[in-house]
Amino acid sequence: MPKITQKITPFLWFNGQAEEAAEFYVSIFDNSRITSVLRNGDAGPGPKGSVLTVGFELEGQAFTALNGGSRFEFTWAVSFVVHCETQEEVDRFWACLVEGGGEHSQCGWLKDKFGVWWQVTPDILIEMQHDPDPAKAARVMQAMMQMGKIDIAALQRAYRGEA
């Protein structure tokens, strides 16, 4: 039995794709791995031998994926923020997470092929939004609102008043 080391763990409900989703996410993020796979036994709730839950870690953060059926779907109401230091990181995570059927959205948001929502966010965006100069912060916010994938250079131009 896996040892529980984290007080709060995100628990994601999938429709038969828990293992595939966990493998997909683990392939994208460093310091990530599948930690456990629990299969249904004679008592169910699914067919004997099928995957019930998958424990996995992304960048050291524990998650659980459940094959819970089609009753629920993911929404924007819960998303995961991927903090990025460079444009290269933004570009890489954006491309990987929309791969295979994901959808681009606005302001750095995207939905992956499993329906999970992500925010691919450069740390400098958060820093500029919290600048004590409200004019700088407003220009950055206005620029971000026009973007799909975040463009750090464009944000920096807006911050400096050059956009």
Short mmCIF file of N, CA and C in Angstrom, two decimals:
data_model
loop_
_atom_site.label_atom_id
_atom_site.label_comp_id
_atom_site.label_asym_id
_atom_site.label_seq_id
_atom_site.Cartn_x
_atom_site.Cartn_y
_atom_site.Cartn_z
N MET A 1 0.84 -1.17 0.00
CA MET A 1 0.00 0.00 0.00
C MET A 1 0.89 1.25 0.00
N PRO A 2 0.58 2.23 -0.88
CA PRO A 2 1.41 3.45 -0.92
C PRO A 2 1.25 4.26 0.36
N LYS A 3 2.36 4.83 0.81
CA LYS A 3 2.34 5.69 2.00
C LYS A 3 1.82 7.07 1.61
N ILE A 4 0.91 7.60 2.38
CA ILE A 4 0.36 8.93 2.14
C ILE A 4 1.28 9.94 2.80
N THR A 5 1.83 10.86 2.00
CA THR A 5 2.81 11.81 2.52
C THR A 5 2.34 13.26 2.40
N GLN A 6 1.18 13.46 1.87
CA GLN A 6 0.69 14.80 1.59
C GLN A 6 -0.70 14.94 2.22
N LYS A 7 -0.96 16.03 2.88
CA LYS A 7 -2.23 16.21 3.59
C LYS A 7 -3.41 16.34 2.64
N ILE A 8 -3.24 17.05 1.54
CA ILE A 8 -4.31 17.27 0.55
C ILE A 8 -3.81 16.80 -0.81
N THR A 9 -4.58 15.96 -1.47
CA THR A 9 -4.21 15.43 -2.77
C THR A 9 -5.31 15.70 -3.79
N PRO A 10 -5.00 16.34 -4.93
CA PRO A 10 -6.01 16.49 -5.98
C PRO A 10 -6.46 15.11 -6.46
N PHE A 11 -7.75 14.96 -6.62
CA PHE A 11 -8.38 13.69 -7.00
C PHE A 11 -9.18 13.96 -8.27
N LEU A 12 -8.78 13.37 -9.38
CA LEU A 12 -9.35 13.68 -10.69
C LEU A 12 -10.21 12.52 -11.19
N TRP A 13 -11.41 12.82 -11.63
CA TRP A 13 -12.40 11.83 -12.08
C TRP A 13 -12.34 11.70 -13.60
N PHE A 14 -12.04 10.52 -14.09
CA PHE A 14 -11.98 10.27 -15.53
C PHE A 14 -13.01 9.21 -15.92
N ASN A 15 -13.29 9.16 -17.20
CA ASN A 15 -14.23 8.19 -17.74
C ASN A 15 -13.45 7.09 -18.45
N GLY A 16 -12.79 6.21 -17.67
CA GLY A 16 -12.05 5.09 -18.23
C GLY A 16 -10.65 5.44 -18.72
N GLN A 17 -10.20 6.68 -18.50
CA GLN A 17 -8.90 7.11 -19.03
C GLN A 17 -7.90 7.47 -17.93
N ALA A 18 -8.13 7.04 -16.72
CA ALA A 18 -7.27 7.44 -15.60
C ALA A 18 -5.81 7.07 -15.84
N GLU A 19 -5.55 5.85 -16.25
CA GLU A 19 -4.17 5.41 -16.46
C GLU A 19 -3.54 6.15 -17.63
N GLU A 20 -4.27 6.29 -18.73
CA GLU A 20 -3.75 7.01 -19.89
C GLU A 20 -3.45 8.47 -19.54
N ALA A 21 -4.34 9.10 -18.78
CA ALA A 21 -4.13 10.50 -18.38
C ALA A 21 -2.90 10.62 -17.48
N ALA A 22 -2.77 9.75 -16.50
CA ALA A 22 -1.62 9.80 -15.61
C ALA A 22 -0.32 9.60 -16.38
N GLU A 23 -0.29 8.66 -17.31
CA GLU A 23 0.91 8.44 -18.12
C GLU A 23 1.22 9.66 -18.98
N PHE A 24 0.20 10.31 -19.52
CA PHE A 24 0.36 11.52 -20.33
C PHE A 24 0.99 12.63 -19.50
N TYR A 25 0.44 12.90 -18.31
CA TYR A 25 0.95 13.97 -17.46
C TYR A 25 2.38 13.68 -16.99
N VAL A 26 2.65 12.45 -16.62
CA VAL A 26 3.98 12.06 -16.16
C VAL A 26 5.02 12.25 -17.28
N SER A 27 4.59 12.07 -18.53
CA SER A 27 5.52 12.24 -19.65
C SER A 27 5.87 13.70 -19.91
N ILE A 28 5.07 14.63 -19.41
CA ILE A 28 5.26 16.06 -19.67
C ILE A 28 6.14 16.73 -18.61
N PHE A 29 5.94 16.38 -17.36
CA PHE A 29 6.59 17.08 -16.26
C PHE A 29 7.78 16.30 -15.71
N ASP A 30 8.85 17.05 -15.39
CA ASP A 30 10.02 16.44 -14.75
C ASP A 30 9.64 16.01 -13.33
N ASN A 31 10.50 15.20 -12.71
CA ASN A 31 10.27 14.78 -11.33
C ASN A 31 8.85 14.22 -11.16
N SER A 32 8.45 13.37 -12.09
CA SER A 32 7.09 12.83 -12.11
C SER A 32 7.12 11.33 -12.33
N ARG A 33 6.11 10.64 -11.75
CA ARG A 33 6.09 9.19 -11.87
C ARG A 33 4.73 8.64 -11.47
N ILE A 34 4.43 7.45 -11.96
CA ILE A 34 3.27 6.69 -11.50
C ILE A 34 3.70 6.04 -10.18
N THR A 35 2.88 6.18 -9.14
CA THR A 35 3.24 5.63 -7.84
C THR A 35 2.44 4.38 -7.48
N SER A 36 1.26 4.23 -8.07
CA SER A 36 0.45 3.05 -7.77
C SER A 36 -0.66 2.90 -8.81
N VAL A 37 -1.09 1.67 -8.99
CA VAL A 37 -2.26 1.37 -9.82
C VAL A 37 -3.11 0.39 -9.02
N LEU A 38 -4.35 0.77 -8.77
CA LEU A 38 -5.28 -0.10 -8.05
C LEU A 38 -6.29 -0.64 -9.07
N ARG A 39 -6.37 -1.94 -9.14
CA ARG A 39 -7.29 -2.59 -10.09
C ARG A 39 -8.52 -3.12 -9.36
N ASN A 40 -9.61 -3.15 -10.07
CA ASN A 40 -10.86 -3.69 -9.51
C ASN A 40 -10.71 -5.19 -9.27
N GLY A 41 -11.22 -5.63 -8.16
CA GLY A 41 -11.23 -7.05 -7.84
C GLY A 41 -12.62 -7.63 -8.07
N ASP A 42 -12.91 -8.72 -7.42
CA ASP A 42 -14.21 -9.37 -7.56
C ASP A 42 -15.36 -8.48 -7.11
N ALA A 43 -15.12 -7.60 -6.16
CA ALA A 43 -16.17 -6.75 -5.62
C ALA A 43 -16.45 -5.51 -6.48
N GLY A 44 -15.66 -5.30 -7.56
CA GLY A 44 -15.93 -4.16 -8.44
C GLY A 44 -15.33 -2.87 -7.92
N PRO A 45 -15.84 -1.74 -8.33
CA PRO A 45 -17.09 -1.50 -9.04
C PRO A 45 -17.02 -1.73 -10.54
N GLY A 46 -15.82 -1.83 -11.10
CA GLY A 46 -15.69 -2.07 -12.53
C GLY A 46 -15.33 -3.52 -12.79
N PRO A 47 -15.11 -3.85 -14.07
CA PRO A 47 -14.73 -5.22 -14.41
C PRO A 47 -13.44 -5.64 -13.71
N LYS A 48 -13.40 -6.86 -13.27
CA LYS A 48 -12.23 -7.39 -12.56
C LYS A 48 -10.98 -7.17 -13.41
N GLY A 49 -9.94 -6.61 -12.79
CA GLY A 49 -8.67 -6.36 -13.47
C GLY A 49 -8.56 -4.99 -14.11
N SER A 50 -9.69 -4.30 -14.28
CA SER A 50 -9.62 -2.97 -14.87
C SER A 50 -9.11 -1.96 -13.84
N VAL A 51 -8.56 -0.85 -14.31
CA VAL A 51 -7.99 0.16 -13.42
C VAL A 51 -9.09 0.93 -12.71
N LEU A 52 -8.99 1.00 -11.39
CA LEU A 52 -9.89 1.84 -10.59
C LEU A 52 -9.23 3.18 -10.32
N THR A 53 -8.03 3.18 -9.73
CA THR A 53 -7.32 4.43 -9.46
C THR A 53 -5.85 4.30 -9.86
N VAL A 54 -5.26 5.46 -10.13
CA VAL A 54 -3.84 5.56 -10.42
C VAL A 54 -3.29 6.67 -9.55
N GLY A 55 -2.28 6.36 -8.75
CA GLY A 55 -1.57 7.38 -8.00
C GLY A 55 -0.39 7.84 -8.84
N PHE A 56 -0.18 9.15 -8.89
CA PHE A 56 0.96 9.66 -9.64
C PHE A 56 1.44 10.97 -9.03
N GLU A 57 2.66 11.32 -9.36
CA GLU A 57 3.26 12.57 -8.90
C GLU A 57 3.67 13.40 -10.09
N LEU A 58 3.40 14.70 -10.02
CA LEU A 58 3.87 15.66 -11.00
C LEU A 58 4.71 16.68 -10.26
N GLU A 59 5.98 16.76 -10.60
CA GLU A 59 6.90 17.68 -9.92
C GLU A 59 6.84 17.49 -8.40
N GLY A 60 6.69 16.23 -7.97
CA GLY A 60 6.65 15.92 -6.55
C GLY A 60 5.29 16.07 -5.89
N GLN A 61 4.30 16.62 -6.60
CA GLN A 61 2.93 16.80 -6.07
C GLN A 61 2.12 15.54 -6.35
N ALA A 62 1.55 14.95 -5.31
CA ALA A 62 0.76 13.73 -5.47
C ALA A 62 -0.62 14.03 -6.03
N PHE A 63 -1.08 13.15 -6.92
CA PHE A 63 -2.42 13.21 -7.51
C PHE A 63 -3.00 11.80 -7.48
N THR A 64 -4.31 11.70 -7.56
CA THR A 64 -4.99 10.42 -7.77
C THR A 64 -5.95 10.59 -8.92
N ALA A 65 -5.93 9.64 -9.84
CA ALA A 65 -6.87 9.60 -10.96
C ALA A 65 -7.80 8.42 -10.75
N LEU A 66 -9.09 8.66 -10.91
CA LEU A 66 -10.13 7.64 -10.70
C LEU A 66 -10.88 7.41 -12.00
N ASN A 67 -11.12 6.15 -12.32
CA ASN A 67 -12.03 5.83 -13.41
C ASN A 67 -13.43 5.77 -12.82
N GLY A 68 -14.09 6.91 -12.79
CA GLY A 68 -15.38 7.02 -12.13
C GLY A 68 -16.58 6.97 -13.06
N GLY A 69 -16.35 6.95 -14.37
CA GLY A 69 -17.46 6.91 -15.31
C GLY A 69 -17.75 8.28 -15.92
N SER A 70 -18.84 8.35 -16.65
CA SER A 70 -19.15 9.55 -17.44
C SER A 70 -20.05 10.55 -16.72
N ARG A 71 -20.31 10.34 -15.47
CA ARG A 71 -21.27 11.18 -14.75
C ARG A 71 -20.82 12.64 -14.62
N PHE A 72 -19.52 12.89 -14.46
CA PHE A 72 -19.02 14.24 -14.26
C PHE A 72 -17.96 14.58 -15.29
N GLU A 73 -17.83 15.88 -15.58
CA GLU A 73 -16.79 16.38 -16.47
C GLU A 73 -16.04 17.51 -15.78
N PHE A 74 -14.81 17.74 -16.23
CA PHE A 74 -14.01 18.85 -15.71
C PHE A 74 -14.56 20.18 -16.23
N THR A 75 -14.37 21.25 -15.45
CA THR A 75 -14.77 22.59 -15.88
C THR A 75 -13.64 23.56 -15.56
N TRP A 76 -13.81 24.81 -15.97
CA TRP A 76 -12.87 25.88 -15.67
C TRP A 76 -12.80 26.14 -14.17
N ALA A 77 -13.81 25.69 -13.44
CA ALA A 77 -13.89 26.01 -12.02
C ALA A 77 -12.71 25.48 -11.22
N VAL A 78 -12.04 24.45 -11.73
CA VAL A 78 -10.83 23.92 -11.10
C VAL A 78 -9.79 23.78 -12.19
N SER A 79 -8.62 24.36 -11.97
CA SER A 79 -7.54 24.25 -12.95
C SER A 79 -6.21 24.12 -12.21
N PHE A 80 -5.19 23.77 -12.96
CA PHE A 80 -3.85 23.63 -12.41
C PHE A 80 -2.95 24.66 -13.07
N VAL A 81 -2.23 25.43 -12.26
CA VAL A 81 -1.31 26.44 -12.76
C VAL A 81 0.06 25.82 -12.90
N VAL A 82 0.65 25.98 -14.08
CA VAL A 82 2.02 25.54 -14.33
C VAL A 82 2.88 26.81 -14.33
N HIS A 83 3.70 26.97 -13.31
CA HIS A 83 4.57 28.14 -13.19
C HIS A 83 5.79 27.95 -14.08
N CYS A 84 6.04 28.94 -14.93
CA CYS A 84 7.15 28.86 -15.88
C CYS A 84 8.11 30.03 -15.67
N GLU A 85 9.39 29.77 -15.86
CA GLU A 85 10.40 30.82 -15.72
C GLU A 85 10.74 31.48 -17.04
N THR A 86 10.60 30.77 -18.16
CA THR A 86 11.03 31.28 -19.46
C THR A 86 9.94 31.09 -20.51
N GLN A 87 10.10 31.78 -21.63
CA GLN A 87 9.18 31.59 -22.75
C GLN A 87 9.30 30.18 -23.30
N GLU A 88 10.50 29.63 -23.28
CA GLU A 88 10.69 28.26 -23.75
C GLU A 88 9.85 27.28 -22.93
N GLU A 89 9.81 27.49 -21.62
CA GLU A 89 8.97 26.63 -20.77
C GLU A 89 7.50 26.81 -21.10
N VAL A 90 7.07 28.06 -21.25
CA VAL A 90 5.68 28.33 -21.62
C VAL A 90 5.34 27.60 -22.92
N ASP A 91 6.19 27.76 -23.91
CA ASP A 91 5.95 27.14 -25.22
C ASP A 91 5.89 25.62 -25.12
N ARG A 92 6.82 25.03 -24.37
CA ARG A 92 6.87 23.57 -24.26
C ARG A 92 5.64 23.01 -23.55
N PHE A 93 5.30 23.58 -22.39
CA PHE A 93 4.14 23.06 -21.66
C PHE A 93 2.85 23.29 -22.45
N TRP A 94 2.74 24.43 -23.08
CA TRP A 94 1.55 24.73 -23.89
C TRP A 94 1.39 23.69 -24.99
N ALA A 95 2.46 23.44 -25.72
CA ALA A 95 2.41 22.48 -26.83
C ALA A 95 2.10 21.07 -26.33
N CYS A 96 2.75 20.65 -25.26
CA CYS A 96 2.53 19.29 -24.74
C CYS A 96 1.11 19.10 -24.23
N LEU A 97 0.59 20.08 -23.51
CA LEU A 97 -0.72 19.90 -22.89
C LEU A 97 -1.87 19.97 -23.88
N VAL A 98 -1.70 20.66 -25.02
CA VAL A 98 -2.77 20.67 -26.02
C VAL A 98 -2.63 19.55 -27.04
N GLU A 99 -1.52 18.81 -26.94
CA GLU A 99 -1.26 17.72 -27.88
C GLU A 99 -2.39 16.69 -27.88
N GLY A 100 -2.75 16.23 -29.06
CA GLY A 100 -3.69 15.13 -29.19
C GLY A 100 -5.15 15.48 -28.97
N GLY A 101 -5.50 16.74 -29.09
CA GLY A 101 -6.92 17.09 -28.99
C GLY A 101 -7.27 18.11 -27.94
N GLY A 102 -6.27 18.74 -27.33
CA GLY A 102 -6.57 19.79 -26.37
C GLY A 102 -7.06 21.04 -27.08
N GLU A 103 -7.48 22.02 -26.29
CA GLU A 103 -8.02 23.26 -26.84
C GLU A 103 -7.32 24.47 -26.24
N HIS A 104 -6.91 25.39 -27.11
CA HIS A 104 -6.34 26.66 -26.66
C HIS A 104 -7.48 27.53 -26.14
N SER A 105 -7.20 28.33 -25.16
CA SER A 105 -8.17 29.30 -24.66
C SER A 105 -7.46 30.64 -24.54
N GLN A 106 -7.92 31.49 -23.65
CA GLN A 106 -7.34 32.82 -23.52
C GLN A 106 -6.60 32.97 -22.20
N CYS A 107 -5.72 33.97 -22.15
CA CYS A 107 -5.01 34.37 -20.92
C CYS A 107 -4.16 33.25 -20.34
N GLY A 108 -3.61 32.40 -21.20
CA GLY A 108 -2.76 31.32 -20.74
C GLY A 108 -3.49 30.05 -20.33
N TRP A 109 -4.80 30.00 -20.53
CA TRP A 109 -5.59 28.82 -20.17
C TRP A 109 -5.69 27.88 -21.37
N LEU A 110 -5.73 26.59 -21.07
CA LEU A 110 -5.99 25.58 -22.09
C LEU A 110 -6.67 24.38 -21.45
N LYS A 111 -7.33 23.61 -22.29
CA LYS A 111 -7.95 22.36 -21.84
C LYS A 111 -7.24 21.23 -22.54
N ASP A 112 -6.78 20.23 -21.79
CA ASP A 112 -6.07 19.10 -22.41
C ASP A 112 -7.07 18.11 -23.01
N LYS A 113 -6.56 17.08 -23.64
CA LYS A 113 -7.41 16.11 -24.34
C LYS A 113 -8.31 15.31 -23.41
N PHE A 114 -8.05 15.37 -22.11
CA PHE A 114 -8.90 14.68 -21.14
C PHE A 114 -9.94 15.61 -20.52
N GLY A 115 -9.88 16.89 -20.90
CA GLY A 115 -10.83 17.86 -20.38
C GLY A 115 -10.36 18.62 -19.15
N VAL A 116 -9.12 18.37 -18.69
CA VAL A 116 -8.57 19.05 -17.52
C VAL A 116 -8.07 20.43 -17.95
N TRP A 117 -8.37 21.45 -17.14
CA TRP A 117 -7.97 22.82 -17.43
C TRP A 117 -6.65 23.15 -16.77
N TRP A 118 -5.80 23.86 -17.51
CA TRP A 118 -4.46 24.25 -17.08
C TRP A 118 -4.26 25.74 -17.36
N GLN A 119 -3.45 26.38 -16.53
CA GLN A 119 -3.00 27.75 -16.77
C GLN A 119 -1.48 27.71 -16.87
N VAL A 120 -0.96 27.97 -18.06
CA VAL A 120 0.48 27.97 -18.28
C VAL A 120 0.93 29.42 -18.09
N THR A 121 1.55 29.68 -16.94
CA THR A 121 1.76 31.05 -16.47
C THR A 121 3.23 31.33 -16.16
N PRO A 122 3.81 32.31 -16.87
CA PRO A 122 5.16 32.71 -16.51
C PRO A 122 5.15 33.49 -15.19
N ASP A 123 6.10 33.20 -14.33
CA ASP A 123 6.17 33.88 -13.03
C ASP A 123 6.27 35.40 -13.17
N ILE A 124 6.91 35.87 -14.24
CA ILE A 124 7.07 37.30 -14.42
C ILE A 124 5.72 37.99 -14.63
N LEU A 125 4.74 37.28 -15.17
CA LEU A 125 3.40 37.85 -15.32
C LEU A 125 2.83 38.20 -13.94
N ILE A 126 2.94 37.29 -13.01
CA ILE A 126 2.42 37.52 -11.66
C ILE A 126 3.16 38.68 -11.01
N GLU A 127 4.48 38.73 -11.18
CA GLU A 127 5.26 39.83 -10.62
C GLU A 127 4.81 41.18 -11.18
N MET A 128 4.64 41.25 -12.50
CA MET A 128 4.24 42.52 -13.13
C MET A 128 2.81 42.91 -12.72
N GLN A 129 1.92 41.93 -12.58
CA GLN A 129 0.55 42.23 -12.16
C GLN A 129 0.49 42.79 -10.74
N HIS A 130 1.48 42.48 -9.94
CA HIS A 130 1.53 42.96 -8.56
C HIS A 130 2.43 44.20 -8.38
N ASP A 131 2.80 44.82 -9.48
CA ASP A 131 3.65 46.01 -9.40
C ASP A 131 2.89 47.10 -8.65
N PRO A 132 3.56 47.85 -7.78
CA PRO A 132 2.89 48.91 -7.04
C PRO A 132 2.40 50.06 -7.93
N ASP A 133 2.92 50.15 -9.16
CA ASP A 133 2.45 51.18 -10.10
C ASP A 133 1.22 50.63 -10.81
N PRO A 134 0.02 51.16 -10.51
CA PRO A 134 -1.20 50.61 -11.09
C PRO A 134 -1.26 50.74 -12.61
N ALA A 135 -0.60 51.73 -13.19
CA ALA A 135 -0.61 51.89 -14.65
C ALA A 135 0.15 50.74 -15.31
N LYS A 136 1.29 50.37 -14.75
CA LYS A 136 2.07 49.25 -15.29
C LYS A 136 1.26 47.95 -15.18
N ALA A 137 0.70 47.70 -14.02
CA ALA A 137 -0.09 46.48 -13.80
C ALA A 137 -1.29 46.43 -14.75
N ALA A 138 -1.93 47.56 -14.97
CA ALA A 138 -3.10 47.61 -15.87
C ALA A 138 -2.70 47.33 -17.31
N ARG A 139 -1.56 47.86 -17.74
CA ARG A 139 -1.10 47.61 -19.12
C ARG A 139 -0.79 46.13 -19.31
N VAL A 140 -0.20 45.51 -18.31
CA VAL A 140 0.10 44.08 -18.39
C VAL A 140 -1.20 43.27 -18.45
N MET A 141 -2.15 43.63 -17.61
CA MET A 141 -3.44 42.92 -17.61
C MET A 141 -4.13 43.06 -18.96
N GLN A 142 -4.14 44.25 -19.50
CA GLN A 142 -4.78 44.48 -20.80
C GLN A 142 -4.10 43.65 -21.89
N ALA A 143 -2.77 43.61 -21.88
CA ALA A 143 -2.05 42.81 -22.87
C ALA A 143 -2.36 41.33 -22.71
N MET A 144 -2.36 40.84 -21.48
CA MET A 144 -2.64 39.43 -21.22
C MET A 144 -4.04 39.04 -21.71
N MET A 145 -4.99 39.92 -21.52
CA MET A 145 -6.37 39.60 -21.91
C MET A 145 -6.53 39.39 -23.42
N GLN A 146 -5.56 39.83 -24.20
CA GLN A 146 -5.60 39.65 -25.65
C GLN A 146 -4.89 38.39 -26.11
N MET A 147 -4.25 37.69 -25.19
CA MET A 147 -3.42 36.53 -25.54
C MET A 147 -4.15 35.21 -25.35
N GLY A 148 -3.72 34.22 -26.12
CA GLY A 148 -4.03 32.83 -25.83
C GLY A 148 -2.87 32.34 -24.98
N LYS A 149 -1.85 31.80 -25.67
CA LYS A 149 -0.60 31.45 -24.98
C LYS A 149 0.08 32.75 -24.59
N ILE A 150 0.62 32.79 -23.39
CA ILE A 150 1.27 34.00 -22.88
C ILE A 150 2.59 34.24 -23.61
N ASP A 151 2.79 35.50 -24.00
CA ASP A 151 4.00 35.95 -24.69
C ASP A 151 4.73 36.90 -23.74
N ILE A 152 5.81 36.43 -23.15
CA ILE A 152 6.53 37.21 -22.14
C ILE A 152 7.07 38.52 -22.72
N ALA A 153 7.63 38.49 -23.91
CA ALA A 153 8.19 39.71 -24.51
C ALA A 153 7.11 40.76 -24.71
N ALA A 154 5.93 40.36 -25.15
CA ALA A 154 4.82 41.30 -25.34
C ALA A 154 4.37 41.87 -23.99
N LEU A 155 4.36 41.04 -22.96
CA LEU A 155 4.00 41.54 -21.62
C LEU A 155 5.03 42.56 -21.13
N GLN A 156 6.29 42.29 -21.37
CA GLN A 156 7.34 43.21 -20.94
C GLN A 156 7.25 44.55 -21.67
N ARG A 157 6.91 44.51 -22.96
CA ARG A 157 6.71 45.75 -23.71
C ARG A 157 5.54 46.54 -23.13
N ALA A 158 4.45 45.86 -22.83
CA ALA A 158 3.29 46.53 -22.24
C ALA A 158 3.66 47.12 -20.87
N TYR A 159 4.40 46.38 -20.10
CA TYR A 159 4.83 46.83 -18.77
C TYR A 159 5.63 48.13 -18.87
N ARG A 160 6.50 48.20 -19.88
CA ARG A 160 7.33 49.40 -20.08
C ARG A 160 6.58 50.52 -20.79
N GLY A 161 5.34 50.24 -21.24
CA GLY A 161 4.56 51.25 -21.95
C GLY A 161 4.89 51.34 -23.42
N GLU A 162 5.49 50.30 -23.98
CA GLU A 162 5.92 50.29 -25.38
C GLU A 162 4.92 49.58 -26.29
N ALA A 163 3.90 48.99 -25.76
CA ALA A 163 2.99 48.18 -26.58
C ALA A 163 1.97 49.01 -27.31
#
